[in-house]
């Protein structure tokens, strides 16, 4: 259980670093918008990667 807590704490820590970096470039509401758009884009890329791995047929090379 402690391993999951430490992984969760690391994820939150890295997300805060990512968020602070975005807000250092884009201020206030624009920074929020850029962060939300990047979050959605990253989520789509992760889902697409997982789906391509999960639904790959044995003879598929690509």
mmCIF file with all atom_site columns, N, CA, C and O in Angstrom, residues 2 5-6 12 17 19 25 28 32 39 41 44 48-50 52 54-55:
data_model
loop_
_atom_site.group_PDB
_atom_site.id
_atom_site.type_symbol
_atom_site.label_atom_id
_atom_site.label_alt_id
_atom_site.label_comp_id
_atom_site.label_asym_id
_atom_site.label_entity_id
_atom_site.label_seq_id
_atom_site.pdbx_PDB_ins_code
_atom_site.Cartn_x
_atom_site.Cartn_y
_atom_site.Cartn_z
_atom_site.occupancy
_atom_site.B_iso_or_equiv
_atom_site.pdbx_formal_charge
_atom_site.auth_seq_id
_atom_site.auth_comp_id
_atom_site.auth_asym_id
_atom_site.auth_atom_id
_atom_site.pdbx_PDB_model_num
ATOM 1  N N  . UNK A 1 2  ? 1.988  1.183  0.694   1.00 0.00 ? 2  UNK A N  1
ATOM 2  C CA . UNK A 1 2  ? 2.887  2.339  0.744   1.00 0.00 ? 2  UNK A CA 1
ATOM 3  C C  . UNK A 1 2  ? 3.472  2.646  -0.642  1.00 0.00 ? 2  UNK A C  1
ATOM 4  O O  . UNK A 1 2  ? 3.739  3.801  -0.956  1.00 0.00 ? 2  UNK A O  1
ATOM 5  N N  . UNK A 1 5  ? 1.002  4.723  -2.471  1.00 0.00 ? 5  UNK A N  1
ATOM 6  C CA . UNK A 1 5  ? 0.994  6.085  -1.933  1.00 0.00 ? 5  UNK A CA 1
ATOM 7  C C  . UNK A 1 5  ? 2.181  6.880  -2.462  1.00 0.00 ? 5  UNK A C  1
ATOM 8  O O  . UNK A 1 5  ? 2.042  8.050  -2.813  1.00 0.00 ? 5  UNK A O  1
ATOM 9  N N  . UNK A 1 6  ? 3.350  6.254  -2.519  1.00 0.00 ? 6  UNK A N  1
ATOM 10 C CA . UNK A 1 6  ? 4.528  6.963  -3.012  1.00 0.00 ? 6  UNK A CA 1
ATOM 11 C C  . UNK A 1 6  ? 4.430  7.246  -4.507  1.00 0.00 ? 6  UNK A C  1
ATOM 12 O O  . UNK A 1 6  ? 4.865  8.303  -4.965  1.00 0.00 ? 6  UNK A O  1
ATOM 13 N N  . UNK A 1 12 ? 1.532  13.426 -8.329  1.00 0.00 ? 12 UNK A N  1
ATOM 14 C CA . UNK A 1 12 ? 1.044  14.758 -7.953  1.00 0.00 ? 12 UNK A CA 1
ATOM 15 C C  . UNK A 1 12 ? 2.180  15.770 -7.980  1.00 0.00 ? 12 UNK A C  1
ATOM 16 O O  . UNK A 1 12 ? 2.014  16.897 -8.467  1.00 0.00 ? 12 UNK A O  1
ATOM 17 N N  . UNK A 1 17 ? 4.754  20.402 -10.878 1.00 0.00 ? 17 UNK A N  1
ATOM 18 C CA . UNK A 1 17 ? 5.896  20.989 -11.590 1.00 0.00 ? 17 UNK A CA 1
ATOM 19 C C  . UNK A 1 17 ? 5.494  21.368 -13.013 1.00 0.00 ? 17 UNK A C  1
ATOM 20 O O  . UNK A 1 17 ? 5.797  22.468 -13.487 1.00 0.00 ? 17 UNK A O  1
ATOM 21 N N  . UNK A 1 19 ? 2.423  21.963 -14.121 1.00 0.00 ? 19 UNK A N  1
ATOM 22 C CA . UNK A 1 19 ? 1.465  23.064 -14.059 1.00 0.00 ? 19 UNK A CA 1
ATOM 23 C C  . UNK A 1 19 ? 2.166  24.393 -13.786 1.00 0.00 ? 19 UNK A C  1
ATOM 24 O O  . UNK A 1 19 ? 1.861  25.406 -14.424 1.00 0.00 ? 19 UNK A O  1
ATOM 25 N N  . UNK A 1 25 ? 4.857  30.468 -18.113 1.00 0.00 ? 25 UNK A N  1
ATOM 26 C CA . UNK A 1 25 ? 4.894  30.970 -19.484 1.00 0.00 ? 25 UNK A CA 1
ATOM 27 C C  . UNK A 1 25 ? 3.604  31.710 -19.813 1.00 0.00 ? 25 UNK A C  1
ATOM 28 O O  . UNK A 1 25 ? 3.617  32.811 -20.352 1.00 0.00 ? 25 UNK A O  1
ATOM 29 N N  . UNK A 1 28 ? -2.437 33.390 -15.696 1.00 0.00 ? 28 UNK A N  1
ATOM 30 C CA . UNK A 1 28 ? -3.847 33.389 -15.311 1.00 0.00 ? 28 UNK A CA 1
ATOM 31 C C  . UNK A 1 28 ? -4.702 32.404 -16.101 1.00 0.00 ? 28 UNK A C  1
ATOM 32 O O  . UNK A 1 28 ? -4.386 31.220 -16.162 1.00 0.00 ? 28 UNK A O  1
ATOM 33 N N  . UNK A 1 32 ? -4.430 28.383 -17.615 1.00 0.00 ? 32 UNK A N  1
ATOM 34 C CA . UNK A 1 32 ? -5.397 27.314 -17.338 1.00 0.00 ? 32 UNK A CA 1
ATOM 35 C C  . UNK A 1 32 ? -5.862 26.659 -18.635 1.00 0.00 ? 32 UNK A C  1
ATOM 36 O O  . UNK A 1 32 ? -5.930 25.433 -18.733 1.00 0.00 ? 32 UNK A O  1
ATOM 37 N N  . UNK A 1 39 ? -3.553 18.705 -21.261 1.00 0.00 ? 39 UNK A N  1
ATOM 38 C CA . UNK A 1 39 ? -4.011 17.530 -20.513 1.00 0.00 ? 39 UNK A CA 1
ATOM 39 C C  . UNK A 1 39 ? -4.863 16.623 -21.395 1.00 0.00 ? 39 UNK A C  1
ATOM 40 O O  . UNK A 1 39 ? -4.689 15.401 -21.400 1.00 0.00 ? 39 UNK A O  1
ATOM 41 N N  . UNK A 1 41 ? -4.873 16.514 -24.708 1.00 0.00 ? 41 UNK A N  1
ATOM 42 C CA . UNK A 1 41 ? -4.028 15.953 -25.771 1.00 0.00 ? 41 UNK A CA 1
ATOM 43 C C  . UNK A 1 41 ? -3.197 14.781 -25.245 1.00 0.00 ? 41 UNK A C  1
ATOM 44 O O  . UNK A 1 41 ? -3.078 13.746 -25.908 1.00 0.00 ? 41 UNK A O  1
ATOM 45 N N  . UNK A 1 44 ? -5.446 11.742 -24.748 1.00 0.00 ? 44 UNK A N  1
ATOM 46 C CA . UNK A 1 44 ? -5.784 11.109 -26.026 1.00 0.00 ? 44 UNK A CA 1
ATOM 47 C C  . UNK A 1 44 ? -4.615 10.276 -26.539 1.00 0.00 ? 44 UNK A C  1
ATOM 48 O O  . UNK A 1 44 ? -4.803 9.157  -27.018 1.00 0.00 ? 44 UNK A O  1
ATOM 49 N N  . UNK A 1 48 ? -4.774 6.306  -27.100 1.00 0.00 ? 48 UNK A N  1
ATOM 50 C CA . UNK A 1 48 ? -4.474 5.779  -28.433 1.00 0.00 ? 48 UNK A CA 1
ATOM 51 C C  . UNK A 1 48 ? -3.342 4.750  -28.370 1.00 0.00 ? 48 UNK A C  1
ATOM 52 O O  . UNK A 1 48 ? -3.411 3.701  -29.023 1.00 0.00 ? 48 UNK A O  1
ATOM 53 N N  . UNK A 1 49 ? -2.314 5.015  -27.583 1.00 0.00 ? 49 UNK A N  1
ATOM 54 C CA . UNK A 1 49 ? -1.195 4.076  -27.461 1.00 0.00 ? 49 UNK A CA 1
ATOM 55 C C  . UNK A 1 49 ? -1.655 2.770  -26.815 1.00 0.00 ? 49 UNK A C  1
ATOM 56 O O  . UNK A 1 49 ? -1.292 1.682  -27.287 1.00 0.00 ? 49 UNK A O  1
ATOM 57 N N  . UNK A 1 50 ? -2.463 2.872  -25.757 1.00 0.00 ? 50 UNK A N  1
ATOM 58 C CA . UNK A 1 50 ? -2.953 1.667  -25.092 1.00 0.00 ? 50 UNK A CA 1
ATOM 59 C C  . UNK A 1 50 ? -3.869 0.885  -26.022 1.00 0.00 ? 50 UNK A C  1
ATOM 60 O O  . UNK A 1 50 ? -3.779 -0.346 -26.100 1.00 0.00 ? 50 UNK A O  1
ATOM 61 N N  . UNK A 1 52 ? -3.839 0.850  -29.318 1.00 0.00 ? 52 UNK A N  1
ATOM 62 C CA . UNK A 1 52 ? -3.082 0.229  -30.410 1.00 0.00 ? 52 UNK A CA 1
ATOM 63 C C  . UNK A 1 52 ? -2.351 -1.020 -29.923 1.00 0.00 ? 52 UNK A C  1
ATOM 64 O O  . UNK A 1 52 ? -2.205 -1.987 -30.668 1.00 0.00 ? 52 UNK A O  1
ATOM 65 N N  . UNK A 1 54 ? -3.419 -2.878 -27.254 1.00 0.00 ? 54 UNK A N  1
ATOM 66 C CA . UNK A 1 54 ? -4.439 -3.849 -26.826 1.00 0.00 ? 54 UNK A CA 1
ATOM 67 C C  . UNK A 1 54 ? -5.125 -4.529 -28.008 1.00 0.00 ? 54 UNK A C  1
ATOM 68 O O  . UNK A 1 54 ? -5.474 -5.696 -27.928 1.00 0.00 ? 54 UNK A O  1
ATOM 69 N N  . UNK A 1 55 ? -5.324 -3.804 -29.098 1.00 0.00 ? 55 UNK A N  1
ATOM 70 C CA . UNK A 1 55 ? -6.083 -4.346 -30.212 1.00 0.00 ? 55 UNK A CA 1
ATOM 71 C C  . UNK A 1 55 ? -5.208 -4.739 -31.395 1.00 0.00 ? 55 UNK A C  1
ATOM 72 O O  . UNK A 1 55 ? -5.673 -4.872 -32.517 1.00 0.00 ? 55 UNK A O  1
#
